[in-house]
């Protein structure tokens, strides 16, 4: 099952809350409202939900369920060393199709 990257979910949830505060402070500001709706839509797509309310609930549940990642995880090690631009990724060596950015392959 493919699961979204927990850091991406946490980031989107934080951005959603920030834009929500700004929209509540000035509901008539169209650019702010558009950005808020963009983040809400992205969260809905990432969490596979139809409404922002459902997506937020799903994201919060997901983050509670997955818990914090250890500091010495594979993700931290791979981020510290920059790969060559055309080097095959870890999934290419197994013959599998690459996974979309921001999504973990939990097989």
PDB file of C-alpha atoms in Angstrom:
ATOM      1  CA  UNK A   1       0.000   0.000   0.000  1.00  0.00           C
ATOM      2  CA  UNK A   2       1.311   3.440  -0.874  1.00  0.00           C
ATOM      3  CA  UNK A   3       1.306   5.915   1.985  1.00  0.00           C
ATOM      4  CA  UNK A   4       2.070   9.653   1.801  1.00  0.00           C
ATOM      5  CA  UNK A   5       5.338  10.896   3.254  1.00  0.00           C
ATOM      6  CA  UNK A   6       4.611  11.890   6.840  1.00  0.00           C
ATOM      7  CA  UNK A   7       6.825  14.994   6.582  1.00  0.00           C
ATOM      8  CA  UNK A   8       4.840  16.196   3.571  1.00  0.00           C
ATOM      9  CA  UNK A   9       1.545  15.570   5.385  1.00  0.00           C
ATOM     10  CA  UNK A  10       2.779  17.446   8.466  1.00  0.00           C
ATOM     11  CA  UNK A  11       4.000  20.336   6.298  1.00  0.00           C
ATOM     12  CA  UNK A  12       0.691  20.592   4.421  1.00  0.00           C
ATOM     13  CA  UNK A  13      -1.287  20.410   7.643  1.00  0.00           C
ATOM     14  CA  UNK A  14       0.805  23.227   9.118  1.00  0.00           C
ATOM     15  CA  UNK A  15       0.388  25.341   5.980  1.00  0.00           C
ATOM     16  CA  UNK A  16      -3.362  24.672   6.010  1.00  0.00           C
ATOM     17  CA  UNK A  17      -3.621  25.901   9.610  1.00  0.00           C
ATOM     18  CA  UNK A  18      -1.532  29.013   8.831  1.00  0.00           C
ATOM     19  CA  UNK A  19      -3.603  29.972   5.791  1.00  0.00           C
ATOM     20  CA  UNK A  20      -6.787  29.240   7.751  1.00  0.00           C
ATOM     21  CA  UNK A  21      -5.775  31.797  10.389  1.00  0.00           C
ATOM     22  CA  UNK A  22      -5.025  34.377   7.684  1.00  0.00           C
ATOM     23  CA  UNK A  23      -8.381  33.803   5.955  1.00  0.00           C
ATOM     24  CA  UNK A  24     -10.217  34.087   9.259  1.00  0.00           C
ATOM     25  CA  UNK A  25      -8.396  37.359   9.962  1.00  0.00           C
ATOM     26  CA  UNK A  26      -9.326  38.835   6.555  1.00  0.00           C
ATOM     27  CA  UNK A  27     -12.055  36.811   4.788  1.00  0.00           C
ATOM     28  CA  UNK A  28     -12.270  39.219   1.832  1.00  0.00           C
ATOM     29  CA  UNK A  29      -8.619  38.877   0.786  1.00  0.00           C
ATOM     30  CA  UNK A  30      -8.959  36.878  -2.469  1.00  0.00           C
ATOM     31  CA  UNK A  31      -5.275  35.890  -2.985  1.00  0.00           C
ATOM     32  CA  UNK A  32      -5.080  34.566   0.583  1.00  0.00           C
ATOM     33  CA  UNK A  33      -8.330  32.649   0.140  1.00  0.00           C
ATOM     34  CA  UNK A  34      -7.066  31.116  -3.136  1.00  0.00           C
ATOM     35  CA  UNK A  35      -3.828  29.913  -1.514  1.00  0.00           C
ATOM     36  CA  UNK A  36      -5.802  28.503   1.409  1.00  0.00           C
ATOM     37  CA  UNK A  37      -8.070  26.613  -1.005  1.00  0.00           C
ATOM     38  CA  UNK A  38      -5.040  25.347  -2.971  1.00  0.00           C
ATOM     39  CA  UNK A  39      -3.476  23.879   0.166  1.00  0.00           C
ATOM     40  CA  UNK A  40      -6.835  22.383   1.188  1.00  0.00           C
ATOM     41  CA  UNK A  41      -7.219  20.791  -2.260  1.00  0.00           C
ATOM     42  CA  UNK A  42      -3.681  19.368  -2.152  1.00  0.00           C
ATOM     43  CA  UNK A  43      -4.362  17.895   1.282  1.00  0.00           C
ATOM     44  CA  UNK A  44      -7.601  16.333  -0.014  1.00  0.00           C
ATOM     45  CA  UNK A  45      -5.801  14.728  -2.957  1.00  0.00           C
ATOM     46  CA  UNK A  46      -2.890  13.489  -0.843  1.00  0.00           C
ATOM     47  CA  UNK A  47      -5.158  11.955   1.793  1.00  0.00           C
ATOM     48  CA  UNK A  48      -7.717  10.635  -0.727  1.00  0.00           C
ATOM     49  CA  UNK A  49     -10.663  12.538   0.760  1.00  0.00           C
ATOM     50  CA  UNK A  50     -13.423  14.632  -0.812  1.00  0.00           C
ATOM     51  CA  UNK A  51     -13.586  17.461   1.716  1.00  0.00           C
ATOM     52  CA  UNK A  52     -10.969  19.455   3.582  1.00  0.00           C
ATOM     53  CA  UNK A  53     -12.546  18.486   6.889  1.00  0.00           C
ATOM     54  CA  UNK A  54     -12.194  14.771   6.109  1.00  0.00           C
ATOM     55  CA  UNK A  55      -8.640  15.288   4.792  1.00  0.00           C
ATOM     56  CA  UNK A  56      -7.565  17.101   7.953  1.00  0.00           C
ATOM     57  CA  UNK A  57      -9.042  14.401  10.160  1.00  0.00           C
ATOM     58  CA  UNK A  58      -7.337  11.718   8.041  1.00  0.00           C
ATOM     59  CA  UNK A  59      -3.996  13.583   8.105  1.00  0.00           C
ATOM     60  CA  UNK A  60      -4.083  14.055  11.879  1.00  0.00           C
ATOM     61  CA  UNK A  61      -4.978  10.394  12.376  1.00  0.00           C
ATOM     62  CA  UNK A  62      -2.198   9.323  10.016  1.00  0.00           C
ATOM     63  CA  UNK A  63       0.402  11.444  11.805  1.00  0.00           C
ATOM     64  CA  UNK A  64      -0.669  10.096  15.214  1.00  0.00           C
ATOM     65  CA  UNK A  65      -0.603   6.516  13.946  1.00  0.00           C
ATOM     66  CA  UNK A  66       2.814   6.716  12.276  1.00  0.00           C
ATOM     67  CA  UNK A  67       4.533   8.502  15.167  1.00  0.00           C
ATOM     68  CA  UNK A  68       7.906  10.268  14.904  1.00  0.00           C
ATOM     69  CA  UNK A  69      10.617   8.825  12.683  1.00  0.00           C
ATOM     70  CA  UNK A  70      13.973   8.076  14.312  1.00  0.00           C
ATOM     71  CA  UNK A  71      16.753  10.578  13.581  1.00  0.00           C
ATOM     72  CA  UNK A  72      18.940   7.883  11.996  1.00  0.00           C
ATOM     73  CA  UNK A  73      16.374   6.707   9.464  1.00  0.00           C
ATOM     74  CA  UNK A  74      17.153   5.794   5.863  1.00  0.00           C
ATOM     75  CA  UNK A  75      15.477   9.045   4.790  1.00  0.00           C
ATOM     76  CA  UNK A  76      17.958  11.191   6.747  1.00  0.00           C
ATOM     77  CA  UNK A  77      20.910   9.291   5.347  1.00  0.00           C
ATOM     78  CA  UNK A  78      19.697   9.591   1.764  1.00  0.00           C
ATOM     79  CA  UNK A  79      19.005  13.321   2.125  1.00  0.00           C
ATOM     80  CA  UNK A  80      22.494  14.049   3.422  1.00  0.00           C
ATOM     81  CA  UNK A  81      24.228  12.673   0.327  1.00  0.00           C
ATOM     82  CA  UNK A  82      23.250  14.253  -2.963  1.00  0.00           C
ATOM     83  CA  UNK A  83      22.696  11.641  -5.699  1.00  0.00           C
ATOM     84  CA  UNK A  84      24.054  12.066  -9.183  1.00  0.00           C
ATOM     85  CA  UNK A  85      21.508  13.731 -11.489  1.00  0.00           C
ATOM     86  CA  UNK A  86      21.032  10.674 -13.738  1.00  0.00           C
ATOM     87  CA  UNK A  87      21.745   7.954 -11.197  1.00  0.00           C
ATOM     88  CA  UNK A  88      19.039   5.287 -10.891  1.00  0.00           C
ATOM     89  CA  UNK A  89      17.074   5.409  -7.667  1.00  0.00           C
ATOM     90  CA  UNK A  90      16.698   2.532  -5.214  1.00  0.00           C
ATOM     91  CA  UNK A  91      13.541   1.272  -6.923  1.00  0.00           C
ATOM     92  CA  UNK A  92      15.230   1.102 -10.329  1.00  0.00           C
ATOM     93  CA  UNK A  93      17.644  -1.560  -9.088  1.00  0.00           C
ATOM     94  CA  UNK A  94      14.750  -3.823  -8.076  1.00  0.00           C
ATOM     95  CA  UNK A  95      13.060  -3.494 -11.467  1.00  0.00           C
ATOM     96  CA  UNK A  96      10.008  -1.763  -9.979  1.00  0.00           C
ATOM     97  CA  UNK A  97       8.466   1.428 -11.244  1.00  0.00           C
ATOM     98  CA  UNK A  98       9.578   4.585  -9.420  1.00  0.00           C
ATOM     99  CA  UNK A  99       7.324   5.941  -6.710  1.00  0.00           C
ATOM    100  CA  UNK A 100       5.896   9.474  -7.021  1.00  0.00           C
ATOM    101  CA  UNK A 101       7.598  12.181  -4.909  1.00  0.00           C
ATOM    102  CA  UNK A 102       6.072  12.531  -1.465  1.00  0.00           C
ATOM    103  CA  UNK A 103       4.769   8.936  -1.409  1.00  0.00           C
ATOM    104  CA  UNK A 104       6.360   5.983   0.382  1.00  0.00           C
ATOM    105  CA  UNK A 105       6.065   2.457  -0.953  1.00  0.00           C
ATOM    106  CA  UNK A 106       4.930   0.270   1.963  1.00  0.00           C
ATOM    107  CA  UNK A 107       5.013  -3.228   0.464  1.00  0.00           C
TER     108      UNK A 107
END
